[in-house]
Amino acid sequence: GEDVEQSLFLSVREGDSSVINCTYTDSSSTYLYWYKQEPGAGLQLLTYIFSNMDMKQDQRLTVLLNKKDKHLSLRIADTQTGDSAIYFCAESYLNSGYSTLTFGKGTMLLVSP
Amino acid sequence: EPEVTQTPSHQVTQMGQEVILRCVPISNHLYFYWYRQILGQKVEFLVSFYNNEISEKSEIFDDQFSVERPDGSNFTLKIRSTKLEDSAMYFCASSEEQGANGYTFGSGTRLTVV
């Protein structure tokens, strides 16, 4: 079945790089997403990648996709205290018209000064 | 920037009571969704809605749940007889086109059933 797993917690120092990891199970064509949730706020889409891509970069964010291992990562360069939040990995599938999302449990990123 | 608005932000209800969670999607969006997140668990898909009907629903979305777009602006989720296990954060989302790439999520309603 479809499943998305991610580690629950990551702590880094300001200025370091953060790498948040995710594994997924569906092997068909799929979109993979990273969402950010700050306290009291909704789920904010950060970036997404289609499964025929290996990498996508957007300013401080780099997404790497290893299709063989079904592993997705989000790298945040020069992490700031404002990056402290919960980061969700999610996937959408061809059989739902890419309309519905399957989420992981979220990784809490804590950035200390 | 346009937002999806959910009200209330927090609702406490007694077990067995009916509850209605409200969402105002972005005005030109045509596809509407509800997701929920039980504390400590994953965000789960409940239902999608398009052209005034349900397009897809999950196993969670049983007969106790219903959705409605009563007036062209609001999109509501009704739970008929709440159970303790319905306690969760409920997120509404909308998109202009089909596909999750264009989702905008609301801030959520925390439902506590006591």
Short mmCIF file of C-alpha atoms in Angstrom, two decimals:
data_model
loop_
_atom_site.label_atom_id
_atom_site.label_comp_id
_atom_site.label_asym_id
_atom_site.label_seq_id
_atom_site.Cartn_x
_atom_site.Cartn_y
_atom_site.Cartn_z
CA GLY A 1 0.00 0.00 0.00
CA GLU A 2 0.92 3.63 -0.14
CA ASP A 3 3.01 4.82 2.80
CA VAL A 4 5.30 7.71 3.60
CA GLU A 5 7.76 7.60 6.49
CA GLN A 6 10.01 10.27 7.94
CA SER A 7 12.11 10.77 11.04
CA LEU A 8 10.34 12.71 13.76
CA PHE A 9 12.88 15.21 15.02
CA LEU A 10 15.95 17.12 13.87
CA SER A 11 17.95 19.71 15.77
CA VAL A 12 20.54 21.95 14.11
CA ARG A 13 22.43 25.15 14.84
CA GLU A 14 21.72 28.37 13.00
CA GLY A 15 23.83 28.62 9.87
CA ASP A 16 24.22 24.86 9.47
CA SER A 17 22.53 22.85 6.74
CA SER A 18 19.50 20.74 7.63
CA VAL A 19 18.64 17.54 5.84
CA ILE A 20 15.19 16.06 6.36
CA ASN A 21 14.62 12.58 4.99
CA CYS A 22 11.57 10.69 3.79
CA THR A 23 10.90 7.28 2.29
CA TYR A 24 7.88 6.31 0.22
CA THR A 25 6.55 3.04 -1.09
CA ASP A 26 4.63 3.72 -4.30
CA SER A 27 6.71 3.02 -7.37
CA SER A 28 4.36 4.40 -10.03
CA SER A 29 4.66 7.90 -11.39
CA THR A 30 4.11 10.27 -8.57
CA TYR A 31 4.61 13.79 -7.31
CA LEU A 32 6.47 14.25 -4.04
CA TYR A 33 6.04 17.33 -1.89
CA TRP A 34 7.53 19.11 1.06
CA TYR A 35 5.20 21.12 3.27
CA LYS A 36 6.07 23.36 6.20
CA GLN A 37 3.81 23.94 9.20
CA GLU A 38 4.58 26.71 11.65
CA PRO A 39 2.79 26.83 15.02
CA GLY A 40 -0.84 27.84 14.59
CA ALA A 41 -0.56 27.98 10.83
CA GLY A 42 -1.69 25.82 7.95
CA LEU A 43 0.36 23.56 5.72
CA GLN A 44 2.50 25.67 3.40
CA LEU A 45 3.77 24.08 0.21
CA LEU A 46 7.54 24.58 -0.06
CA THR A 47 8.36 22.65 -3.20
CA TYR A 48 7.50 19.53 -5.15
CA ILE A 49 9.21 17.20 -7.57
CA PHE A 50 7.97 14.72 -10.14
CA SER A 51 9.28 11.20 -9.93
CA ASN A 52 11.15 11.45 -13.26
CA MET A 53 13.45 14.10 -11.77
CA ASP A 54 16.50 13.60 -9.57
CA MET A 55 16.89 17.04 -8.09
CA LYS A 56 15.22 20.39 -7.76
CA GLN A 57 16.72 23.54 -6.29
CA ASP A 58 14.87 26.62 -5.16
CA GLN A 59 16.97 29.23 -3.35
CA ARG A 60 18.01 27.65 -0.03
CA LEU A 61 16.02 24.48 -0.63
CA THR A 62 17.35 21.43 -2.48
CA VAL A 63 15.23 18.35 -3.03
CA LEU A 64 16.96 15.10 -3.92
CA LEU A 65 15.09 12.05 -5.15
CA ASN A 66 16.59 8.57 -5.19
CA LYS A 67 14.04 6.53 -7.12
CA LYS A 68 15.84 3.23 -6.65
CA ASP A 69 15.70 3.54 -2.86
CA LYS A 70 12.41 5.51 -2.88
CA HIS A 71 14.13 8.13 -0.77
CA LEU A 72 13.40 11.85 -0.80
CA SER A 73 15.34 14.49 1.06
CA LEU A 74 14.99 18.21 1.70
CA ARG A 75 18.14 20.15 2.33
CA ILE A 76 17.87 23.63 3.80
CA ALA A 77 21.08 25.61 3.42
CA ASP A 78 22.09 28.23 6.00
CA THR A 79 19.27 27.24 8.33
CA GLN A 80 17.70 30.12 10.25
CA THR A 81 15.71 30.16 13.48
CA GLY A 82 12.69 31.06 11.37
CA ASP A 83 12.99 27.68 9.69
CA SER A 84 11.96 25.98 12.95
CA ALA A 85 8.73 24.18 12.09
CA ILE A 86 7.30 20.79 11.26
CA TYR A 87 8.16 19.57 7.76
CA PHE A 88 5.87 17.10 6.05
CA CYS A 89 6.75 14.86 3.17
CA ALA A 90 3.76 13.94 0.99
CA GLU A 91 2.99 12.03 -2.17
CA SER A 92 0.21 12.13 -4.77
CA TYR A 93 -0.57 9.32 -7.15
CA LEU A 94 -1.61 8.86 -10.74
CA ASN A 95 -4.57 6.68 -9.70
CA SER A 96 -6.11 9.63 -7.88
CA GLY A 97 -5.37 12.03 -10.72
CA TYR A 98 -2.62 13.38 -8.50
CA SER A 99 -5.41 15.01 -6.50
CA THR A 100 -5.06 13.54 -3.04
CA LEU A 101 -2.05 13.55 -0.76
CA THR A 102 -0.57 10.86 1.44
CA PHE A 103 1.49 12.45 4.19
CA GLY A 104 4.24 11.35 6.53
CA LYS A 105 4.01 12.11 10.25
CA GLY A 106 6.18 15.18 9.94
CA THR A 107 9.70 16.05 11.09
CA MET A 108 10.04 18.71 13.75
CA LEU A 109 13.04 20.90 12.92
CA LEU A 110 14.45 22.89 15.82
CA VAL A 111 17.03 25.53 14.96
CA SER A 112 19.02 26.90 17.86
CA PRO A 113 20.96 30.19 17.79
CA GLU B 1 -2.06 36.57 -0.98
CA PRO B 2 -5.40 34.72 -1.03
CA GLU B 3 -6.06 32.46 1.93
CA VAL B 4 -8.24 29.56 2.89
CA THR B 5 -10.03 30.51 6.11
CA GLN B 6 -11.24 27.98 8.65
CA THR B 7 -13.50 28.63 11.60
CA PRO B 8 -13.46 28.10 14.48
CA SER B 9 -9.78 27.60 15.23
CA HIS B 10 -10.66 25.41 18.19
CA GLN B 11 -13.93 23.67 19.01
CA VAL B 12 -14.78 21.58 22.04
CA THR B 13 -17.85 19.37 21.82
CA GLN B 14 -19.46 16.64 23.85
CA MET B 15 -19.44 13.08 22.59
CA GLY B 16 -22.55 12.36 20.56
CA GLN B 17 -23.09 15.96 19.52
CA GLU B 18 -23.12 17.15 15.93
CA VAL B 19 -20.37 19.51 14.87
CA ILE B 20 -19.92 21.59 11.73
CA LEU B 21 -16.48 22.79 10.71
CA ARG B 22 -16.42 25.71 8.32
CA CYS B 23 -14.04 26.66 5.55
CA VAL B 24 -14.00 29.54 3.10
CA PRO B 25 -11.91 28.44 0.10
CA ILE B 26 -10.14 30.84 -2.23
CA SER B 27 -12.82 32.44 -4.39
CA ASN B 28 -11.82 31.17 -7.85
CA HIS B 29 -10.96 27.65 -6.67
CA LEU B 30 -13.12 24.77 -7.85
CA TYR B 31 -11.74 21.75 -5.97
CA PHE B 32 -12.13 21.36 -2.22
CA TYR B 33 -10.70 18.92 0.29
CA TRP B 34 -10.76 17.95 3.94
CA TYR B 35 -7.86 16.30 5.73
CA ARG B 36 -7.39 15.51 9.40
CA GLN B 37 -4.49 14.89 11.73
CA ILE B 38 -4.97 13.02 14.97
CA LEU B 39 -2.37 14.12 17.49
CA GLY B 40 0.91 12.34 16.87
CA GLN B 41 -0.31 10.68 13.69
CA LYS B 42 -0.18 11.42 9.98
CA VAL B 43 -2.26 13.94 8.11
CA GLU B 44 -4.95 11.81 6.45
CA PHE B 45 -7.15 12.49 3.44
CA LEU B 46 -10.88 12.50 4.15
CA VAL B 47 -12.73 13.73 1.09
CA SER B 48 -12.50 15.73 -2.11
CA PHE B 49 -15.37 17.73 -3.61
CA TYR B 50 -15.90 19.16 -7.08
CA ASN B 51 -18.90 20.41 -9.02
CA ASN B 52 -21.13 20.02 -5.97
CA GLU B 53 -20.41 16.40 -5.40
CA ILE B 54 -17.90 14.17 -3.69
CA SER B 55 -15.21 13.06 -6.14
CA GLU B 56 -13.25 10.82 -3.80
CA LYS B 57 -13.41 9.77 -0.16
CA SER B 58 -11.29 7.67 2.15
CA GLU B 59 -12.31 4.81 4.42
CA ILE B 60 -12.36 7.28 7.30
CA PHE B 61 -15.16 9.25 5.68
CA ASP B 62 -18.04 7.04 6.79
CA ASP B 63 -21.74 7.79 7.17
CA GLN B 64 -21.06 10.01 10.19
CA PHE B 65 -19.37 12.54 7.91
CA SER B 66 -20.85 14.78 5.26
CA VAL B 67 -19.71 17.78 3.26
CA GLU B 68 -21.61 20.62 1.73
CA ARG B 69 -21.07 23.82 -0.18
CA PRO B 70 -24.24 25.55 0.95
CA ASP B 71 -23.87 29.01 -0.52
CA GLY B 72 -21.10 29.09 -3.09
CA SER B 73 -18.52 30.42 -0.67
CA ASN B 74 -18.47 28.14 2.37
CA PHE B 75 -17.40 24.51 2.37
CA THR B 76 -18.45 22.61 5.48
CA LEU B 77 -17.62 19.30 7.11
CA LYS B 78 -20.31 17.89 9.38
CA ILE B 79 -19.78 15.11 11.87
CA ARG B 80 -23.18 13.83 12.92
CA SER B 81 -22.49 12.16 16.24
CA THR B 82 -18.97 12.85 17.41
CA LYS B 83 -16.83 10.18 19.03
CA LEU B 84 -13.76 10.63 21.20
CA GLU B 85 -11.61 9.37 18.34
CA ASP B 86 -12.81 12.22 16.12
CA SER B 87 -10.61 14.56 18.16
CA ALA B 88 -8.08 15.88 15.66
CA MET B 89 -6.92 18.88 13.68
CA TYR B 90 -9.07 19.22 10.58
CA PHE B 91 -7.56 20.96 7.55
CA CYS B 92 -9.47 22.33 4.61
CA ALA B 93 -7.75 22.87 1.26
CA SER B 94 -8.77 24.22 -2.12
CA SER B 95 -7.26 24.33 -5.58
CA GLU B 96 -8.08 26.03 -8.87
CA GLU B 97 -7.31 22.99 -10.97
CA GLN B 98 -7.34 19.28 -10.35
CA GLY B 99 -4.14 18.11 -8.73
CA ALA B 100 -2.40 18.59 -5.42
CA ASN B 101 0.26 20.87 -6.91
CA GLY B 102 -2.05 23.84 -6.52
CA TYR B 103 -3.41 23.16 -3.03
CA THR B 104 -3.78 25.97 -0.53
CA PHE B 105 -4.43 24.75 3.01
CA GLY B 106 -6.23 26.55 5.79
CA SER B 107 -4.81 26.87 9.30
CA GLY B 108 -7.00 24.09 10.61
CA THR B 109 -9.69 23.61 13.24
CA ARG B 110 -8.70 21.71 16.34
CA LEU B 111 -11.68 19.59 17.37
CA THR B 112 -11.71 18.21 20.90
CA VAL B 113 -14.43 15.71 21.77
CA VAL B 114 -14.96 15.24 25.50
#
